[in-house]
Tab-separated table of C-alpha atoms in Angstrom:
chain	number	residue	atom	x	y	z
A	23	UNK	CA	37.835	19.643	-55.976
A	24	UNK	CA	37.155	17.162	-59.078
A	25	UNK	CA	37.496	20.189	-61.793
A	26	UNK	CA	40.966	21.392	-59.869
A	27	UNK	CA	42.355	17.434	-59.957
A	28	UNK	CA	41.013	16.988	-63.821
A	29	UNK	CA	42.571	20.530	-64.211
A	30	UNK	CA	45.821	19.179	-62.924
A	31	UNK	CA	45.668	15.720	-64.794
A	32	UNK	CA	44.959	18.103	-67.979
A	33	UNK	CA	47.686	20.234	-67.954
A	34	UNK	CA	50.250	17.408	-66.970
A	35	UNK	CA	48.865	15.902	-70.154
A	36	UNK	CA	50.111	18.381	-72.528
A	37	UNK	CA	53.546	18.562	-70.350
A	38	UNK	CA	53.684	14.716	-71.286
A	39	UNK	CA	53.197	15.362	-74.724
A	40	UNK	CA	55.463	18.486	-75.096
A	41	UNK	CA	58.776	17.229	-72.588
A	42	UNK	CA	57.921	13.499	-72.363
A	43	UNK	CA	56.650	11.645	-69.358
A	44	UNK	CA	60.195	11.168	-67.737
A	45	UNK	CA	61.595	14.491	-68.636
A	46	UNK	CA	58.667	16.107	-66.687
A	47	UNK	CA	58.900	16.841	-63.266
A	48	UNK	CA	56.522	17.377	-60.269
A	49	UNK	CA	57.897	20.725	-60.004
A	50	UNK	CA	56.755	21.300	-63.606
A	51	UNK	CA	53.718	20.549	-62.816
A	52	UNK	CA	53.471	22.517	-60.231
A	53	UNK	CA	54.426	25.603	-62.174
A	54	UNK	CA	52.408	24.800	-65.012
A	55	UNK	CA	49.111	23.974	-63.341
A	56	UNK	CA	49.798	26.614	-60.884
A	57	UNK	CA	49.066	24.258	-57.498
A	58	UNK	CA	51.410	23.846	-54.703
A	59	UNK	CA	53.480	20.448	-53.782
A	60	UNK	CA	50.516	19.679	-51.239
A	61	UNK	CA	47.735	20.203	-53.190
A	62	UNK	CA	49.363	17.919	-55.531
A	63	UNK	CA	49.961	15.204	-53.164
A	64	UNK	CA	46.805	15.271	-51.707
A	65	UNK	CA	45.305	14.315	-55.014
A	66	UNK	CA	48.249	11.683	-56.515
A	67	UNK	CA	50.713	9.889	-53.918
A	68	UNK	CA	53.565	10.387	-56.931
A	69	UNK	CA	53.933	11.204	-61.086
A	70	UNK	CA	53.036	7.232	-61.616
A	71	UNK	CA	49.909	7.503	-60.232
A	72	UNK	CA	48.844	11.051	-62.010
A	73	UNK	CA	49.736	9.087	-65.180
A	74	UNK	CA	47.513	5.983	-64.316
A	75	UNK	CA	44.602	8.844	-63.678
A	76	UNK	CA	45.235	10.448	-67.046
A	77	UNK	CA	44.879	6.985	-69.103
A	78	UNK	CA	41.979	6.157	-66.796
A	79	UNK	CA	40.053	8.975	-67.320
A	80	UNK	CA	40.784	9.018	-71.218
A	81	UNK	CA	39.204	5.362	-71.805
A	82	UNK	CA	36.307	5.773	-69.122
A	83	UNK	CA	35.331	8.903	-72.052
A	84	UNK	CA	36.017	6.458	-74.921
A	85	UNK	CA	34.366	3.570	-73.610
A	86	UNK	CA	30.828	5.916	-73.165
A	87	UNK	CA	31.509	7.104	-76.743
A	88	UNK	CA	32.068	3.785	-78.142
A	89	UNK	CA	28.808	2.645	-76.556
A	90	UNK	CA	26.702	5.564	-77.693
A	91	UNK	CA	27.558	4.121	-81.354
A	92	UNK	CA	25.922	1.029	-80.353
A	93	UNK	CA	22.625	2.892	-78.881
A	94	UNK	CA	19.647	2.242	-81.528
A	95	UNK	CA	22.048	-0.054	-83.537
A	96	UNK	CA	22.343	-4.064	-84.067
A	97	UNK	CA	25.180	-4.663	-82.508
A	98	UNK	CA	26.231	-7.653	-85.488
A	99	UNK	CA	26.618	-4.784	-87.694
A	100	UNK	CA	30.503	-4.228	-88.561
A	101	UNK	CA	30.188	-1.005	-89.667
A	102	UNK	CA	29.039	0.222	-86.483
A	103	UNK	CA	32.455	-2.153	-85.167
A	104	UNK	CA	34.946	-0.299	-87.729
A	105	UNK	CA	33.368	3.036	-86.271
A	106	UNK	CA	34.331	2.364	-82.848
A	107	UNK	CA	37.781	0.831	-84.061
A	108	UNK	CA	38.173	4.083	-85.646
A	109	UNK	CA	37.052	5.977	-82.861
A	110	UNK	CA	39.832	3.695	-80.269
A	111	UNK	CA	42.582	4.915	-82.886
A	112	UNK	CA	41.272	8.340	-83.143
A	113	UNK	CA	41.425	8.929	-79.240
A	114	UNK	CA	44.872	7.082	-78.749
A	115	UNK	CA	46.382	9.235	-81.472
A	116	UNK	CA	44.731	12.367	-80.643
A	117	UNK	CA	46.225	12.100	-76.586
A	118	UNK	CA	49.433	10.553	-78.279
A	119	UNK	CA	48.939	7.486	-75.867
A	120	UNK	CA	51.017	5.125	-77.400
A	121	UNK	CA	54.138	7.405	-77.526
A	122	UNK	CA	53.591	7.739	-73.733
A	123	UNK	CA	53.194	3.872	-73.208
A	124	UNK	CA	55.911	3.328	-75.040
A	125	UNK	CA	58.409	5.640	-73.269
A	126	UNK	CA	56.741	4.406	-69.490
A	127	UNK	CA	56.924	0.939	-70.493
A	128	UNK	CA	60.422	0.396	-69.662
A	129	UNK	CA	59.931	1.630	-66.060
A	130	UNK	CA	60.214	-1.158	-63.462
A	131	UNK	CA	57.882	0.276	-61.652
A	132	UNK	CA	55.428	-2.756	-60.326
A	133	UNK	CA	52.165	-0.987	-60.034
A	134	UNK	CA	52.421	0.938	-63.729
A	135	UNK	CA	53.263	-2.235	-64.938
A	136	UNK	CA	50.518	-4.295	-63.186
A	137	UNK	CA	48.346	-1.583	-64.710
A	138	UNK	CA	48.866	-1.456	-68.207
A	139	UNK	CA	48.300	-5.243	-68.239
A	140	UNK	CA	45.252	-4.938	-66.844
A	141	UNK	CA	44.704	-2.232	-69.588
A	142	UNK	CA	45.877	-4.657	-72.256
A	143	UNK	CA	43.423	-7.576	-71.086
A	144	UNK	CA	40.410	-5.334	-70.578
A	145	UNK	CA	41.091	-4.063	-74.014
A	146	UNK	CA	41.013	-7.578	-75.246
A	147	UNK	CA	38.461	-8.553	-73.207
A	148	UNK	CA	36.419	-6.080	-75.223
A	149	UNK	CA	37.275	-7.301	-78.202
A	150	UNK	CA	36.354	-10.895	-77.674
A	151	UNK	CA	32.234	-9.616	-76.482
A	152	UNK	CA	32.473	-7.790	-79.712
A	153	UNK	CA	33.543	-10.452	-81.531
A	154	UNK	CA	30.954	-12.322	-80.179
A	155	UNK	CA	27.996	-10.030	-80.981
A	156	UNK	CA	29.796	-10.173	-84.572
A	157	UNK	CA	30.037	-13.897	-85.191
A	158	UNK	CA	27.639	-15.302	-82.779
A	159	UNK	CA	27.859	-17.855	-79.553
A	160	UNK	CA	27.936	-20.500	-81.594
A	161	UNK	CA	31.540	-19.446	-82.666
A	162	UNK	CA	32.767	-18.245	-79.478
A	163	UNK	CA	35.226	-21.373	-79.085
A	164	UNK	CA	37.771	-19.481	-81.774
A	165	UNK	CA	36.956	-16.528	-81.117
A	166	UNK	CA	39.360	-15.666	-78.460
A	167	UNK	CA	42.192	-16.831	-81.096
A	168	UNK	CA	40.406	-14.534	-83.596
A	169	UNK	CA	40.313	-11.432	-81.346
A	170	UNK	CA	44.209	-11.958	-80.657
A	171	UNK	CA	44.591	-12.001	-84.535
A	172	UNK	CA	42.682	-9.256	-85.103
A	173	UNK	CA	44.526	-6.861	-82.713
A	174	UNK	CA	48.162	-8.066	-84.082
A	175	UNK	CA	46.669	-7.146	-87.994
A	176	UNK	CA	45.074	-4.035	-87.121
A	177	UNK	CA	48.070	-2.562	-85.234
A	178	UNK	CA	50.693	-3.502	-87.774
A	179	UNK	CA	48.976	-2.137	-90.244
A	180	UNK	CA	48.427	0.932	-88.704
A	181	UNK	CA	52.179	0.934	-88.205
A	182	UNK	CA	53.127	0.362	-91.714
A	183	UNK	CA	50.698	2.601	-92.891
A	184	UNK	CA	52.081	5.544	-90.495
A	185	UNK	CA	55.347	4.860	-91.364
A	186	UNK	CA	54.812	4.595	-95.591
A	187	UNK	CA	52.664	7.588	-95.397
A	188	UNK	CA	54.757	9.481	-92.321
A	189	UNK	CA	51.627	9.394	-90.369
A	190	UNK	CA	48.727	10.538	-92.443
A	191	UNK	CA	45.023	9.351	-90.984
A	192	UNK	CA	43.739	10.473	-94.390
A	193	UNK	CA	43.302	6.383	-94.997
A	194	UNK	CA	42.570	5.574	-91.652
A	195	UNK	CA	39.056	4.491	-92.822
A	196	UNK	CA	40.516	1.916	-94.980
A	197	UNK	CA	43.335	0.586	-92.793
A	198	UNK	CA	40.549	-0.468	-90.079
A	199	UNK	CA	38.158	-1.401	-92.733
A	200	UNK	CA	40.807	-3.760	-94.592
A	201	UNK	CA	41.557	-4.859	-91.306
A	202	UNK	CA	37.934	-5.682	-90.012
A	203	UNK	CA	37.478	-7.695	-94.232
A	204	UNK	CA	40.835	-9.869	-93.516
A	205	UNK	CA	39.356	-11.198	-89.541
A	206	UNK	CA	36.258	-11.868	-91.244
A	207	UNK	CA	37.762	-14.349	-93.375
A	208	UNK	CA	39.997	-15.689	-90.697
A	209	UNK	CA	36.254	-16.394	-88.478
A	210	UNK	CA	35.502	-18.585	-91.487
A	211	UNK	CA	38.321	-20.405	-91.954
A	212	UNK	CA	39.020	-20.777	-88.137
A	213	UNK	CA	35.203	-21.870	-87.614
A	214	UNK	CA	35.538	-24.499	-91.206
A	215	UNK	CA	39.080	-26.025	-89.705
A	216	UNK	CA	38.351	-26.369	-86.003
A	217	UNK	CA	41.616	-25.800	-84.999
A	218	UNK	CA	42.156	-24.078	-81.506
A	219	UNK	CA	44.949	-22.228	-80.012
A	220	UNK	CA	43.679	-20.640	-77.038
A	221	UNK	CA	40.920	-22.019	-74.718
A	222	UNK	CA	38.053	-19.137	-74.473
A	223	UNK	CA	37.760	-19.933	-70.875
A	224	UNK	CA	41.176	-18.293	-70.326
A	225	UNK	CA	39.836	-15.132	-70.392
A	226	UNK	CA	37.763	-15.509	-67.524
A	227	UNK	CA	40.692	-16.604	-65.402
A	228	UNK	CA	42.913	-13.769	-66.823
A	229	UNK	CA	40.159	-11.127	-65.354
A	230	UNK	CA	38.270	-13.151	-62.855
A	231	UNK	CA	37.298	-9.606	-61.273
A	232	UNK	CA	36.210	-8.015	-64.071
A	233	UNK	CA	33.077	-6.350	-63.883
A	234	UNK	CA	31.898	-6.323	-67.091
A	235	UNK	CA	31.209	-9.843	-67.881
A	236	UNK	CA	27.697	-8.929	-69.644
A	237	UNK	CA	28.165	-6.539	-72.340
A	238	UNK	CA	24.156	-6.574	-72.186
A	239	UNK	CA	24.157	-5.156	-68.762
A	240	UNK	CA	26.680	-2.352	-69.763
A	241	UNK	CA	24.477	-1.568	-72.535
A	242	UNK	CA	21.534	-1.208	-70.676
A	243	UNK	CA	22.944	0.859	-67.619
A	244	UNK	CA	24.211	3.447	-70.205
A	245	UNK	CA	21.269	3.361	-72.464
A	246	UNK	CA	19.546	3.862	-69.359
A	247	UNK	CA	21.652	6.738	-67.649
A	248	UNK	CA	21.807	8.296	-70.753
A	249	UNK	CA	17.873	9.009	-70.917
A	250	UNK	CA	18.116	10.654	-67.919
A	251	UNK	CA	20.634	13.072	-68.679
A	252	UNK	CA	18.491	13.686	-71.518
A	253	UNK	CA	15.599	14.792	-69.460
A	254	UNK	CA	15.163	18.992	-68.791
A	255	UNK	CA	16.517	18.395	-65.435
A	256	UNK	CA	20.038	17.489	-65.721
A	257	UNK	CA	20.278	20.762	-66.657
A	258	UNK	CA	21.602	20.755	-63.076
A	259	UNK	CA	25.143	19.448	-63.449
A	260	UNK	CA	24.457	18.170	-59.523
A	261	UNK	CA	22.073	15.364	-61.220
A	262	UNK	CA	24.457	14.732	-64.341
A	263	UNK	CA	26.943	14.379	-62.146
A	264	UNK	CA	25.269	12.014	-59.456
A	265	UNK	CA	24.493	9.690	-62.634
A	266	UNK	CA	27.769	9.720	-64.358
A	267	UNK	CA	29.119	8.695	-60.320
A	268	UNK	CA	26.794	5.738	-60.436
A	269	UNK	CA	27.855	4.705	-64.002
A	270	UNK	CA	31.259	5.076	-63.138
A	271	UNK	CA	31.245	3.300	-59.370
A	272	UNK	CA	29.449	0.383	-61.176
A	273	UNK	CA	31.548	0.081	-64.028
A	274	UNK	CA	34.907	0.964	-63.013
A	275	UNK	CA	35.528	0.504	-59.655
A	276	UNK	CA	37.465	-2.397	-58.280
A	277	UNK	CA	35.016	-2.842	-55.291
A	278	UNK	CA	32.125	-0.777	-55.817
A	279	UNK	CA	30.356	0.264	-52.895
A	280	UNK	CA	26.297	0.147	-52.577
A	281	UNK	CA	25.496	1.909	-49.840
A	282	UNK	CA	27.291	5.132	-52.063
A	283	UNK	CA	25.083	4.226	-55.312
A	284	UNK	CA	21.904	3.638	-53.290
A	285	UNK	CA	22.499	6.845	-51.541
A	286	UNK	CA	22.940	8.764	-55.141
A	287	UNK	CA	19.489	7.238	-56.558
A	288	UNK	CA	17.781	8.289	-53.275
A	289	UNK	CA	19.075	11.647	-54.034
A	290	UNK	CA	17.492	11.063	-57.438
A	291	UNK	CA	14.575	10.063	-56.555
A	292	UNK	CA	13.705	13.392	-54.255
A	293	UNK	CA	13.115	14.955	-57.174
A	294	UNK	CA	9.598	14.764	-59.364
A	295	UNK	CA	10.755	15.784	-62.373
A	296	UNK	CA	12.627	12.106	-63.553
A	297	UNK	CA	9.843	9.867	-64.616
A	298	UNK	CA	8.840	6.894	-62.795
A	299	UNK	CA	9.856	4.709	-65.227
A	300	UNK	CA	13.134	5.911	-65.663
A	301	UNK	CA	14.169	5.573	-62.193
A	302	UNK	CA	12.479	2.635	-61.644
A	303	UNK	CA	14.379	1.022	-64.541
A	304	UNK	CA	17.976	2.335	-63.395
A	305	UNK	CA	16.953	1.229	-59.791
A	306	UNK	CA	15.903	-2.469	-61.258
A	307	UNK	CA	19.672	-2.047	-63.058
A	308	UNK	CA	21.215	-1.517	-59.423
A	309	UNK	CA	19.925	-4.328	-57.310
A	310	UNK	CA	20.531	-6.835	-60.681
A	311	UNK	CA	23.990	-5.548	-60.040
A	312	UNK	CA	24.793	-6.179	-56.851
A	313	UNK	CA	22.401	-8.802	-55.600
């Protein structure tokens, strides 16, 4: 059932990218992913919602990639930053993303709407914890200000750069590395001055739900996931995918549900061949979670 709907959400994809989001029907979709009407409304309640499920899915991958830079690494080191800048720009390029926002974005359609904000804030909300590994705590009152900067640079010069050299990533290196130089400075300066535009705190009341407050926490759960996929094992794709479910329910869902997670590790845990210590340390990860 999940490889037929990401089958679906796949092929609707490269109907986006080929017709355009508004051009492409349900009945295309139909054809080209060869389902019928029900099957498709028994996984999406309309074309809206299949399109929510195709950006969702694309950042829950990018988000474990950009992470898996950070595994081993300091995570004050910029270069491993510009990496997963360039990583963001490779992935919204490569699934033309921003072509499809922008033709969506014009939709009055509440919930899209509702949900690319969201989008926009968590992105920013990422930002400012990286920004904060980068510069330190005792800079955090400017950074919010800073991170805002820092996305308005980097995507107009992106722009420019696309549109002087008709949308070459030969240079993309540069672009985000320029980009990453210039915000530096601005830290400084922003830091030296005192001057404030935006309270830090606002960020919290922009996302009060958002589960990702500790960008420690998400580090650990992944490092910790991730070691377990490694062991000979998850060779079974039943065990890979009862860990990616608890990464994701933790991580990503707007109310996630313990009584599902618990049930997942005790399905783990049937099985001798995890170590101890591994479960014991993504089980410790759980209950800091939720209690």
């Amino acid at each position: 059932m999940k490889d037929r709907k990401l089958h679906v959400i796949k092929m609707s994809h490269q109907l986006f990218i080929e017709k355009g989001f508004l051009a492409t029907s349900i009945q295309d979709i139909l054809n080209y992913s060869g389902i019928s009407k029900g099957t498709f409304y028994n996984y999406f309640s309309s074309k809206n919602e299949l399109l929510m499920e195709l950006f969702k899915s694309i950042y829950i991958k990018l988000e474990k990639e950009r992470n898996d830079l950070l595994i081993g690494q300091s995570a004050d080191d910029l270069d491993i930053f510009i990496q997963q800048i360039e990583l963001q720009v490779a992935t919204n390029r490569s699934n033309k993303l921003l072509t499809l926002f922008d033709e969506v974005v014009v939709l009055h359609d509440e919930d899209l709407k509702e949900f690319f904000h969201r989008g926009q804030l968590r992105m920013l909300r990422w930002y400012y914890q990286r920004f904060i590994d980068l510069f330190g705590e005792e800079n955090k009152t400017y950074l919010l200000d800073c991170t805002i900067m820092f996305i308005g640079i980097l995507h107009q010069n992106l722009k420019y750069h696309a549109f002087a050299f008709e949308g070459s990533d030969a240079n993309l290196h540069s672009v985000v590395q320029y980009s990453v130089n210039r915000i530096v400075r601005v830290v400084e300066e922003a830091a030296e001055s005192r001057e404030q535009l935006f309270d830090y705190e606002l960020i919290d009341q922009w996302m009060p739900d958002f589960r990702d407050q500790d960008p420690d926490f998400q580090k650990e759960l992944h490092h910790a996931i991730l070691s377990m996929k490694q062991q000979p094992l998850c060779d079974t794709p039943r065990y890979t995918e009862l860990l990616e479910f608890i990464r994701d329910e933790m991580l990503h869902h707007p109310k996630p549900r313990r009584f599902l997670v618990e049930s997942a590790m005790d399905t783990l845990r049937q099985n001798d061949r995890f170590s101890e210590e591994a479960l014991d340390k993504l089980n410790l990860l759980i209950h800091s979670f939720f209690d």
